[in-house]
mmCIF file of N, CA, C and O and ligand atoms in Angstrom:
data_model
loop_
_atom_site.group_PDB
_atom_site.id
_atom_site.type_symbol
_atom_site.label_atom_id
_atom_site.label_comp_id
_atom_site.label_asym_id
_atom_site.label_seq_id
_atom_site.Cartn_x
_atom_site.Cartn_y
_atom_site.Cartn_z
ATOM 1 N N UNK A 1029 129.771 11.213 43.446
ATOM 2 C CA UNK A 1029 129.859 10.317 44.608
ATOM 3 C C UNK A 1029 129.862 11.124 45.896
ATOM 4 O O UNK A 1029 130.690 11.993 46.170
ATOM 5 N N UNK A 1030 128.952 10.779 46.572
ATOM 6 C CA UNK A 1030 129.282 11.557 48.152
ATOM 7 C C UNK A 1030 129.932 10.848 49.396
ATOM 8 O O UNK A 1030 129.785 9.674 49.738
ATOM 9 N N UNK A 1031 130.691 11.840 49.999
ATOM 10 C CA UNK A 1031 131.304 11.392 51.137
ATOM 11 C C UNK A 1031 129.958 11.126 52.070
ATOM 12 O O UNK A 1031 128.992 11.871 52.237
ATOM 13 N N UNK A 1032 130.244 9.715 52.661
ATOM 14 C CA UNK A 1032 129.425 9.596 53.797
ATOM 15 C C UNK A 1032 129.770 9.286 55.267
ATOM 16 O O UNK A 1032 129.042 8.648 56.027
ATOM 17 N N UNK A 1033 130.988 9.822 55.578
ATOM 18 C CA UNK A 1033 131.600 10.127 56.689
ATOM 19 C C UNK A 1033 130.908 11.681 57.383
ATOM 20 O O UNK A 1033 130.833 12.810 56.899
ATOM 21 N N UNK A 1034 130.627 11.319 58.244
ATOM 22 C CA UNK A 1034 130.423 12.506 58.819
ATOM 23 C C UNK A 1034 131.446 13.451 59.090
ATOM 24 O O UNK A 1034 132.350 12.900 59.719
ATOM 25 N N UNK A 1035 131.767 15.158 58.780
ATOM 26 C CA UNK A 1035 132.880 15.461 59.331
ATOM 27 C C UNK A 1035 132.987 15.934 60.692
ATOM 28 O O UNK A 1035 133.909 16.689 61.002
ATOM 29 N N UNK A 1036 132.155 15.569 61.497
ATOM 30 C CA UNK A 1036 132.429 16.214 62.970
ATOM 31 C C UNK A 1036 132.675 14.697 63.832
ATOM 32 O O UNK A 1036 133.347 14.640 64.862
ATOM 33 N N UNK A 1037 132.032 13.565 63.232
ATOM 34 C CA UNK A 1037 133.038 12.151 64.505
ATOM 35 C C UNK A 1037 133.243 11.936 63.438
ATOM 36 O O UNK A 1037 134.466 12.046 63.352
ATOM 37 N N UNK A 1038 132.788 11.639 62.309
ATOM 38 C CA UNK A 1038 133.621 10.331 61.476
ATOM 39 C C UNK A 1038 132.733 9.184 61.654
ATOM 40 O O UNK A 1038 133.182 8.042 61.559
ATOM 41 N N UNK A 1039 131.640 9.389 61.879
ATOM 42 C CA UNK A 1039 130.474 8.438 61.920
ATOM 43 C C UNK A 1039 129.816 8.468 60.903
ATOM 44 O O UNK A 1039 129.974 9.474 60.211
ATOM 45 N N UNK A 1040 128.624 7.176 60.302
ATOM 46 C CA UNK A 1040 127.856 7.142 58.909
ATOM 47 C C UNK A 1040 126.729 8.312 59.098
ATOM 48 O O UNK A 1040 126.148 8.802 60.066
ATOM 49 N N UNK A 1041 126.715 8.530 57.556
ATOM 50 C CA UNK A 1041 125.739 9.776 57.278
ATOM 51 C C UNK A 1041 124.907 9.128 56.465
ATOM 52 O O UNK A 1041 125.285 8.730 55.363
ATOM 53 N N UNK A 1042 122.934 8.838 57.187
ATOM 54 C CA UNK A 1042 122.037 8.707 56.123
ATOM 55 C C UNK A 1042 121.097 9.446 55.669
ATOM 56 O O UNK A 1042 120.658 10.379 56.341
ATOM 57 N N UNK A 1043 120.518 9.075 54.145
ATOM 58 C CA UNK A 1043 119.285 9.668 53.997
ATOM 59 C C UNK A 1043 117.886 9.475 55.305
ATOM 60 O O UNK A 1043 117.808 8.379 55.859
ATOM 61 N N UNK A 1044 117.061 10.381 55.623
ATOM 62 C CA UNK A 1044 116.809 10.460 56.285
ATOM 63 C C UNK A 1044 115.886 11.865 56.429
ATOM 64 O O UNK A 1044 116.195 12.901 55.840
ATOM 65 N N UNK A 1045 114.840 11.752 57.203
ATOM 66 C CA UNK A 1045 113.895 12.959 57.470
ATOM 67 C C UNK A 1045 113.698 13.232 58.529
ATOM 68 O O UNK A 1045 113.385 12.419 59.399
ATOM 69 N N UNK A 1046 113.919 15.139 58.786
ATOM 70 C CA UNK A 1046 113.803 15.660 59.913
ATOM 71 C C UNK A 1046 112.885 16.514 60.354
ATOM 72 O O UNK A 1046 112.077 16.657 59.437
ATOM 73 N N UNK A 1047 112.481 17.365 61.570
ATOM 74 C CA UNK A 1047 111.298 17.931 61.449
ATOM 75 C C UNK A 1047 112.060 19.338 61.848
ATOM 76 O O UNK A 1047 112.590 19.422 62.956
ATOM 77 N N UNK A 1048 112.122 20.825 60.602
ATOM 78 C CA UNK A 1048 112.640 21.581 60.527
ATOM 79 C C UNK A 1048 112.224 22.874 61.475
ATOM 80 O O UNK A 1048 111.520 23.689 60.879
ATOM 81 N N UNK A 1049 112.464 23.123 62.521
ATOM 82 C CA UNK A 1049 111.844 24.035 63.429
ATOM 83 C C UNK A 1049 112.463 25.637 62.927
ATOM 84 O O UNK A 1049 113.504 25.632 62.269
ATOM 85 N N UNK A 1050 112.052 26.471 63.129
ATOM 86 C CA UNK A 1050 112.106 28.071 62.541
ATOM 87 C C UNK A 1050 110.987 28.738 63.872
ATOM 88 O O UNK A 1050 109.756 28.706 63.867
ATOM 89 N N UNK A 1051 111.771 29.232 64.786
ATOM 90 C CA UNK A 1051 111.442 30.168 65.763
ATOM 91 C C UNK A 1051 111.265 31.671 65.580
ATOM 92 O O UNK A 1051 112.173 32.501 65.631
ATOM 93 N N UNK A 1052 109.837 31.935 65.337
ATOM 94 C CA UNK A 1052 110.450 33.468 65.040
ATOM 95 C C UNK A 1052 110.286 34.537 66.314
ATOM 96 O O UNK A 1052 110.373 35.764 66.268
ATOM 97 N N UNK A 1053 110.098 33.928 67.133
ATOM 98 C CA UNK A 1053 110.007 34.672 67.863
ATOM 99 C C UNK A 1053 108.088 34.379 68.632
ATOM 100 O O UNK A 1053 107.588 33.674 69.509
ATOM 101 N N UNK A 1054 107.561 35.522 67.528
ATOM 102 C CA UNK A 1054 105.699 35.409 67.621
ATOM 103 C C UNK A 1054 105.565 34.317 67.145
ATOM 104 O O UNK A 1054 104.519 33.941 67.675
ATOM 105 N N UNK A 1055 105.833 33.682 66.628
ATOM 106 C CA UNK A 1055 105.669 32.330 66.291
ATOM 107 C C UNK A 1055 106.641 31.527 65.515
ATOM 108 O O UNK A 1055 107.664 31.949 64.976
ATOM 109 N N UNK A 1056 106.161 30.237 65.530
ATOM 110 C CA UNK A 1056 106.645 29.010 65.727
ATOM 111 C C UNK A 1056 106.407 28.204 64.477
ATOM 112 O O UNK A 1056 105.234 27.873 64.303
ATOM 113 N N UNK A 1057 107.230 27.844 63.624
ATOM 114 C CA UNK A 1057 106.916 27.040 62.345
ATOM 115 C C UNK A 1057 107.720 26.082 62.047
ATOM 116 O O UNK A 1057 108.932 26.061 61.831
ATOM 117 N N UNK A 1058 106.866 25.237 62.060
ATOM 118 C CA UNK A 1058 107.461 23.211 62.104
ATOM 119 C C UNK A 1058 107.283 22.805 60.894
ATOM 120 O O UNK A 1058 106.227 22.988 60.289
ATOM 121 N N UNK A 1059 108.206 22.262 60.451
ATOM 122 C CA UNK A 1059 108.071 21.477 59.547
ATOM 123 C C UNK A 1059 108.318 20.152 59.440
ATOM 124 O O UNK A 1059 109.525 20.102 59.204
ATOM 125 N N UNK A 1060 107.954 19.203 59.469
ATOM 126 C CA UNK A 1060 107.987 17.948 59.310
ATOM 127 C C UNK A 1060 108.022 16.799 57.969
ATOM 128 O O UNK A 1060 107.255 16.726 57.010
ATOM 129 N N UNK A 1061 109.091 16.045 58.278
ATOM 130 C CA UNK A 1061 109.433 15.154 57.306
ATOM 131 C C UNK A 1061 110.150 15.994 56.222
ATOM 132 O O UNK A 1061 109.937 15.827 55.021
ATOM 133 N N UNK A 1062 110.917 16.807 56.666
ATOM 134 C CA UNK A 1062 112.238 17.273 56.003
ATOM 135 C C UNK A 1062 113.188 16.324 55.350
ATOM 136 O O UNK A 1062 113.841 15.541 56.041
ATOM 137 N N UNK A 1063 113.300 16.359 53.990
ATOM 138 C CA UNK A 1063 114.659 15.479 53.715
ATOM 139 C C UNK A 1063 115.953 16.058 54.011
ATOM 140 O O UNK A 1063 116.617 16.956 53.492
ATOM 141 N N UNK A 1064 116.139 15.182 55.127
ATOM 142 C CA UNK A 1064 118.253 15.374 55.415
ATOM 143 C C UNK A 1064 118.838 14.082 55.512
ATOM 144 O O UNK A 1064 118.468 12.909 55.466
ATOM 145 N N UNK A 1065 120.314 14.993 55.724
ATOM 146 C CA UNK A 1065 121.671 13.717 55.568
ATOM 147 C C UNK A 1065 121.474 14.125 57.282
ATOM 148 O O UNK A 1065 121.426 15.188 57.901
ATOM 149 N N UNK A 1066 121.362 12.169 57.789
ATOM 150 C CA UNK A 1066 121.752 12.383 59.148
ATOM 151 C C UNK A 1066 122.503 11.775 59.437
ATOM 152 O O UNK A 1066 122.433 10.616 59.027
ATOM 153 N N UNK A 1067 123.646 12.146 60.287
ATOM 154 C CA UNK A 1067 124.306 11.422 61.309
ATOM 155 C C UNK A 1067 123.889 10.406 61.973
ATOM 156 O O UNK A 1067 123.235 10.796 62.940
ATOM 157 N N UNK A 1068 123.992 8.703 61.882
ATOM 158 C CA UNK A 1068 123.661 8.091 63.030
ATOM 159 C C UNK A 1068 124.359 8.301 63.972
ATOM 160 O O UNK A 1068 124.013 7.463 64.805
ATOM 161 N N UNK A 1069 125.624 9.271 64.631
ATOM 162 C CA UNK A 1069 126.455 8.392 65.397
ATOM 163 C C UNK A 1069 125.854 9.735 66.235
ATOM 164 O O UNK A 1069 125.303 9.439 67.295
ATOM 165 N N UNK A 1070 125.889 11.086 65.913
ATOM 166 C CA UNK A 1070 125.980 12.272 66.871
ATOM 167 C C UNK A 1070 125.215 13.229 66.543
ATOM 168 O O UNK A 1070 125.385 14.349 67.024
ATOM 169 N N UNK A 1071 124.089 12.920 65.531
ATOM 170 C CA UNK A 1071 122.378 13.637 65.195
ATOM 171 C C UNK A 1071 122.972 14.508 64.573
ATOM 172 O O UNK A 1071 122.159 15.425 64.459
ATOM 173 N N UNK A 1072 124.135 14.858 63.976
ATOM 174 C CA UNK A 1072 123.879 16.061 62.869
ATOM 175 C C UNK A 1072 123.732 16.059 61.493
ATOM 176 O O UNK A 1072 124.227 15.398 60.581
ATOM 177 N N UNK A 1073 122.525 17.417 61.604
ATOM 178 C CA UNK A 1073 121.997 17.243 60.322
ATOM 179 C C UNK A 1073 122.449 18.051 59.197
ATOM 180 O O UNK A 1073 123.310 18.905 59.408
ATOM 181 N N UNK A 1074 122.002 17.895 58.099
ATOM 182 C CA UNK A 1074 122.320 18.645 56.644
ATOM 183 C C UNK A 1074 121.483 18.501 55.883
ATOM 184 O O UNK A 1074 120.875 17.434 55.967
ATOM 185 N N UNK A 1075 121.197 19.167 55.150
ATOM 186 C CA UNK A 1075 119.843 19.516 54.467
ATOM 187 C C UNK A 1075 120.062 20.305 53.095
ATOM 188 O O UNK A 1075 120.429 21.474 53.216
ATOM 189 N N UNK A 1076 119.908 19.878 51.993
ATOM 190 C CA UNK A 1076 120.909 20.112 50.662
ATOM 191 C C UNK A 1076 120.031 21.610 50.062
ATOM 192 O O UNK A 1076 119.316 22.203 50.870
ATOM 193 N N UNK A 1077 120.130 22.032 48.904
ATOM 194 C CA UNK A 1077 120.376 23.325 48.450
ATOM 195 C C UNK A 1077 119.138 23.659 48.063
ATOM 196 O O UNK A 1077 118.613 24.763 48.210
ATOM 197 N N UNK A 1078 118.400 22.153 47.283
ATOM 198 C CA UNK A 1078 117.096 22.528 46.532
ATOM 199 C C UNK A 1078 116.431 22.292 47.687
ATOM 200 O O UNK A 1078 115.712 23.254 47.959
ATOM 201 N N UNK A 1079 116.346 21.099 48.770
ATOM 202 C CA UNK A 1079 115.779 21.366 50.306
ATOM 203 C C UNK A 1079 115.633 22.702 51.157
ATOM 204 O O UNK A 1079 114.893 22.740 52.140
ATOM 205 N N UNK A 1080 116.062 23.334 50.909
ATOM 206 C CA UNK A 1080 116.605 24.343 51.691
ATOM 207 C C UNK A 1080 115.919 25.884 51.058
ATOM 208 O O UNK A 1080 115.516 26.824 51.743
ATOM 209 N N UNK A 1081 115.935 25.805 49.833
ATOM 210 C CA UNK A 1081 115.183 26.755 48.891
ATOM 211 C C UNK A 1081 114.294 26.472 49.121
ATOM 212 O O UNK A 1081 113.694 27.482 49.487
ATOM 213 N N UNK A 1082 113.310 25.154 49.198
ATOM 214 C CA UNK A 1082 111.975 25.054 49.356
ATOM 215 C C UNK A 1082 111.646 24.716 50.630
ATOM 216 O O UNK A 1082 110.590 24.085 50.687
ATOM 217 N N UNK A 1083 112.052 24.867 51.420
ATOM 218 C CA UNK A 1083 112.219 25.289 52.991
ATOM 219 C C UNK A 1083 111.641 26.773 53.325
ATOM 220 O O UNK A 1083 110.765 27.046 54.146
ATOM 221 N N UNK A 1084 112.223 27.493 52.636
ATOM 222 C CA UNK A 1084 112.286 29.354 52.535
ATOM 223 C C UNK A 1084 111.025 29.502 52.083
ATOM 224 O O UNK A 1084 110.276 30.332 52.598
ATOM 225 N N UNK A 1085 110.602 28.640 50.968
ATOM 226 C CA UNK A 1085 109.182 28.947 50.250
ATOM 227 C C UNK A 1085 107.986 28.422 51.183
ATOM 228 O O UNK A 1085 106.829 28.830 51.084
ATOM 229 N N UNK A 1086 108.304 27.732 51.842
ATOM 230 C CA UNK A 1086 107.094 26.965 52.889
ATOM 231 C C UNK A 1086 107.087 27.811 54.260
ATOM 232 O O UNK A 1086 106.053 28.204 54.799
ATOM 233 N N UNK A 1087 108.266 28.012 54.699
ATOM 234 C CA UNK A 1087 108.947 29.229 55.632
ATOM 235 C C UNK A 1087 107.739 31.275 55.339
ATOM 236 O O UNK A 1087 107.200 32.030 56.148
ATOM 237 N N UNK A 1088 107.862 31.296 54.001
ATOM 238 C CA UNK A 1088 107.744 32.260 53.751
ATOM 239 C C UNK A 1088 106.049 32.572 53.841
ATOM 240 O O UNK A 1088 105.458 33.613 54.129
ATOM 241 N N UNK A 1089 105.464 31.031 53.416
ATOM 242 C CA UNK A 1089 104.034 31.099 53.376
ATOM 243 C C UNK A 1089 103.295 31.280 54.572
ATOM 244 O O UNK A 1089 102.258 31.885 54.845
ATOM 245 N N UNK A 1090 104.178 30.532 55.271
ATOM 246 C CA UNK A 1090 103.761 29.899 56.728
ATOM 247 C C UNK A 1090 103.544 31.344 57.494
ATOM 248 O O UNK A 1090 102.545 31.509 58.193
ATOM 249 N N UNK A 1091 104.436 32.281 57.343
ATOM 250 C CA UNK A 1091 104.672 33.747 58.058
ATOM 251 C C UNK A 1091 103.304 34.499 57.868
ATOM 252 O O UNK A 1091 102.772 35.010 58.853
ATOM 253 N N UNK A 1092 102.799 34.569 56.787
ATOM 254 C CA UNK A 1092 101.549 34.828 56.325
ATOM 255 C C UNK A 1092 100.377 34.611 57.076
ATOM 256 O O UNK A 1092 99.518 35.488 57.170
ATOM 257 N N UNK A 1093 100.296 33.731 57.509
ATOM 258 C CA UNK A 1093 99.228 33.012 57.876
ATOM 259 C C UNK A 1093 99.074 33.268 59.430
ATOM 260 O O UNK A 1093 98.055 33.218 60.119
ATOM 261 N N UNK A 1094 100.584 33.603 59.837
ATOM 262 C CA UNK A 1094 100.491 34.643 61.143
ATOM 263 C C UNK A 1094 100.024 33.953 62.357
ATOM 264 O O UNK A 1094 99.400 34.594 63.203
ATOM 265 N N UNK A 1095 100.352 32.300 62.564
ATOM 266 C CA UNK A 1095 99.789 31.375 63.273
ATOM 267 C C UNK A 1095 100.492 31.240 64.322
ATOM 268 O O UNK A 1095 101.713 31.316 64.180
ATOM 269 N N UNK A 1096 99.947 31.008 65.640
ATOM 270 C CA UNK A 1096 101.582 31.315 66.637
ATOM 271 C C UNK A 1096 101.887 29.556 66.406
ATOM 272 O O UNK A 1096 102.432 29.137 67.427
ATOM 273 N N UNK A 1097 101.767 28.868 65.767
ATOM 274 C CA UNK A 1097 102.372 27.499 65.987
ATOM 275 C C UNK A 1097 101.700 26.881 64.378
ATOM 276 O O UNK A 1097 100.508 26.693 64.135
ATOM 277 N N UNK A 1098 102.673 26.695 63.597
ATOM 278 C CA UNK A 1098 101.987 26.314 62.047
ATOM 279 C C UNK A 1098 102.779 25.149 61.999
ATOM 280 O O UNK A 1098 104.004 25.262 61.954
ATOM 281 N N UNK A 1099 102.144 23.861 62.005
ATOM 282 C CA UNK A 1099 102.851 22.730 61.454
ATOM 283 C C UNK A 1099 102.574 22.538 60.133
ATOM 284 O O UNK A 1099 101.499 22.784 59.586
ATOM 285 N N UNK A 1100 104.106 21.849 59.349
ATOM 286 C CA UNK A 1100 103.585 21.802 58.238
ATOM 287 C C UNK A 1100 103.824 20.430 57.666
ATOM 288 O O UNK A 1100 104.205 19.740 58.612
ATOM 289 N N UNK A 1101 103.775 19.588 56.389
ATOM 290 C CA UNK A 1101 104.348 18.167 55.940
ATOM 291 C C UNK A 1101 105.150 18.649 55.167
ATOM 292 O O UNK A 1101 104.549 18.795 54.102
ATOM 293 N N UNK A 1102 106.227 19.007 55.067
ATOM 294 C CA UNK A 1102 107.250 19.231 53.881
ATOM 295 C C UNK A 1102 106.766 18.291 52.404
ATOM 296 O O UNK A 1102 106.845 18.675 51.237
ATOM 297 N N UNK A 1103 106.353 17.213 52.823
ATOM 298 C CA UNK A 1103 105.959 16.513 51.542
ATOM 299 C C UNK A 1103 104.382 17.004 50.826
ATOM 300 O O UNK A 1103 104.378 16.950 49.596
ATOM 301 N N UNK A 1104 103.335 17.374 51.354
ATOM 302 C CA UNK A 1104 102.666 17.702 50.929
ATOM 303 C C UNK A 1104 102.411 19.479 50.956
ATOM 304 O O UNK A 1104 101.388 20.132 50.744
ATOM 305 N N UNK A 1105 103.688 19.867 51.279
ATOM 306 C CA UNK A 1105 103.962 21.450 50.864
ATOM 307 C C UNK A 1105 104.074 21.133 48.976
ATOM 308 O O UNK A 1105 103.345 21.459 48.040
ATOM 309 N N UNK A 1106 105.318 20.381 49.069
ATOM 310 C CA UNK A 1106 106.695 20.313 48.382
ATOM 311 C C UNK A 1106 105.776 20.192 46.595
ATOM 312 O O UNK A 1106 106.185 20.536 45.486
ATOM 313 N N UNK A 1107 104.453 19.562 47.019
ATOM 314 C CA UNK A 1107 103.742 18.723 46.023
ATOM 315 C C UNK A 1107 102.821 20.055 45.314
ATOM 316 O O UNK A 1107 102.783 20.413 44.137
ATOM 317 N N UNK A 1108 102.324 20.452 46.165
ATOM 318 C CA UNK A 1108 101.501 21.589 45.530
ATOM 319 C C UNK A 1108 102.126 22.973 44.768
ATOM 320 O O UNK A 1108 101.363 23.816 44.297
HETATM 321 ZN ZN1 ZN B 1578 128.495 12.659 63.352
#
């Protein structure tokens, strides 16, 4: 069962998708339609363990490619 109190107000926490930004500096890698737990009351987000691992793997590809601005779909990363 999960708590769905937020712990910073105490406001509801939903499922929900975000668009994961990673600055590296030379460039810039977006990701979009991230699954997170959001805050309605005060936008904070959370983003769970297996999210987050395959975050790193889309993160890692993206560096490669050496693009100063790489958008990506988290969902049609996530698939291939
Ligand atoms: Zn909150």
């Amino acid at each position: 069962m999960q708590n769905n109190k937020c712990p910073i107000c105490n406001g509801n926490k939903e499922h929900s998708t975000t668009t994961f930004t990673v600055d590296l500096g030379t460039n810039l890698i977006v990701v979009r339609n991230t699954p997170a737990t959001i805050c309605t009351n005060c936008g904070e987000e959370w983003i769970d363990n297996t999210t987050s691992q395959q975050l790193e793997a889309i993160v890692n590809e993206a560096k490669t490619k050496n693009r100063m601005i790489e958008v990506i779909d988290f969902n049609l990363e996530s698939v291939a």
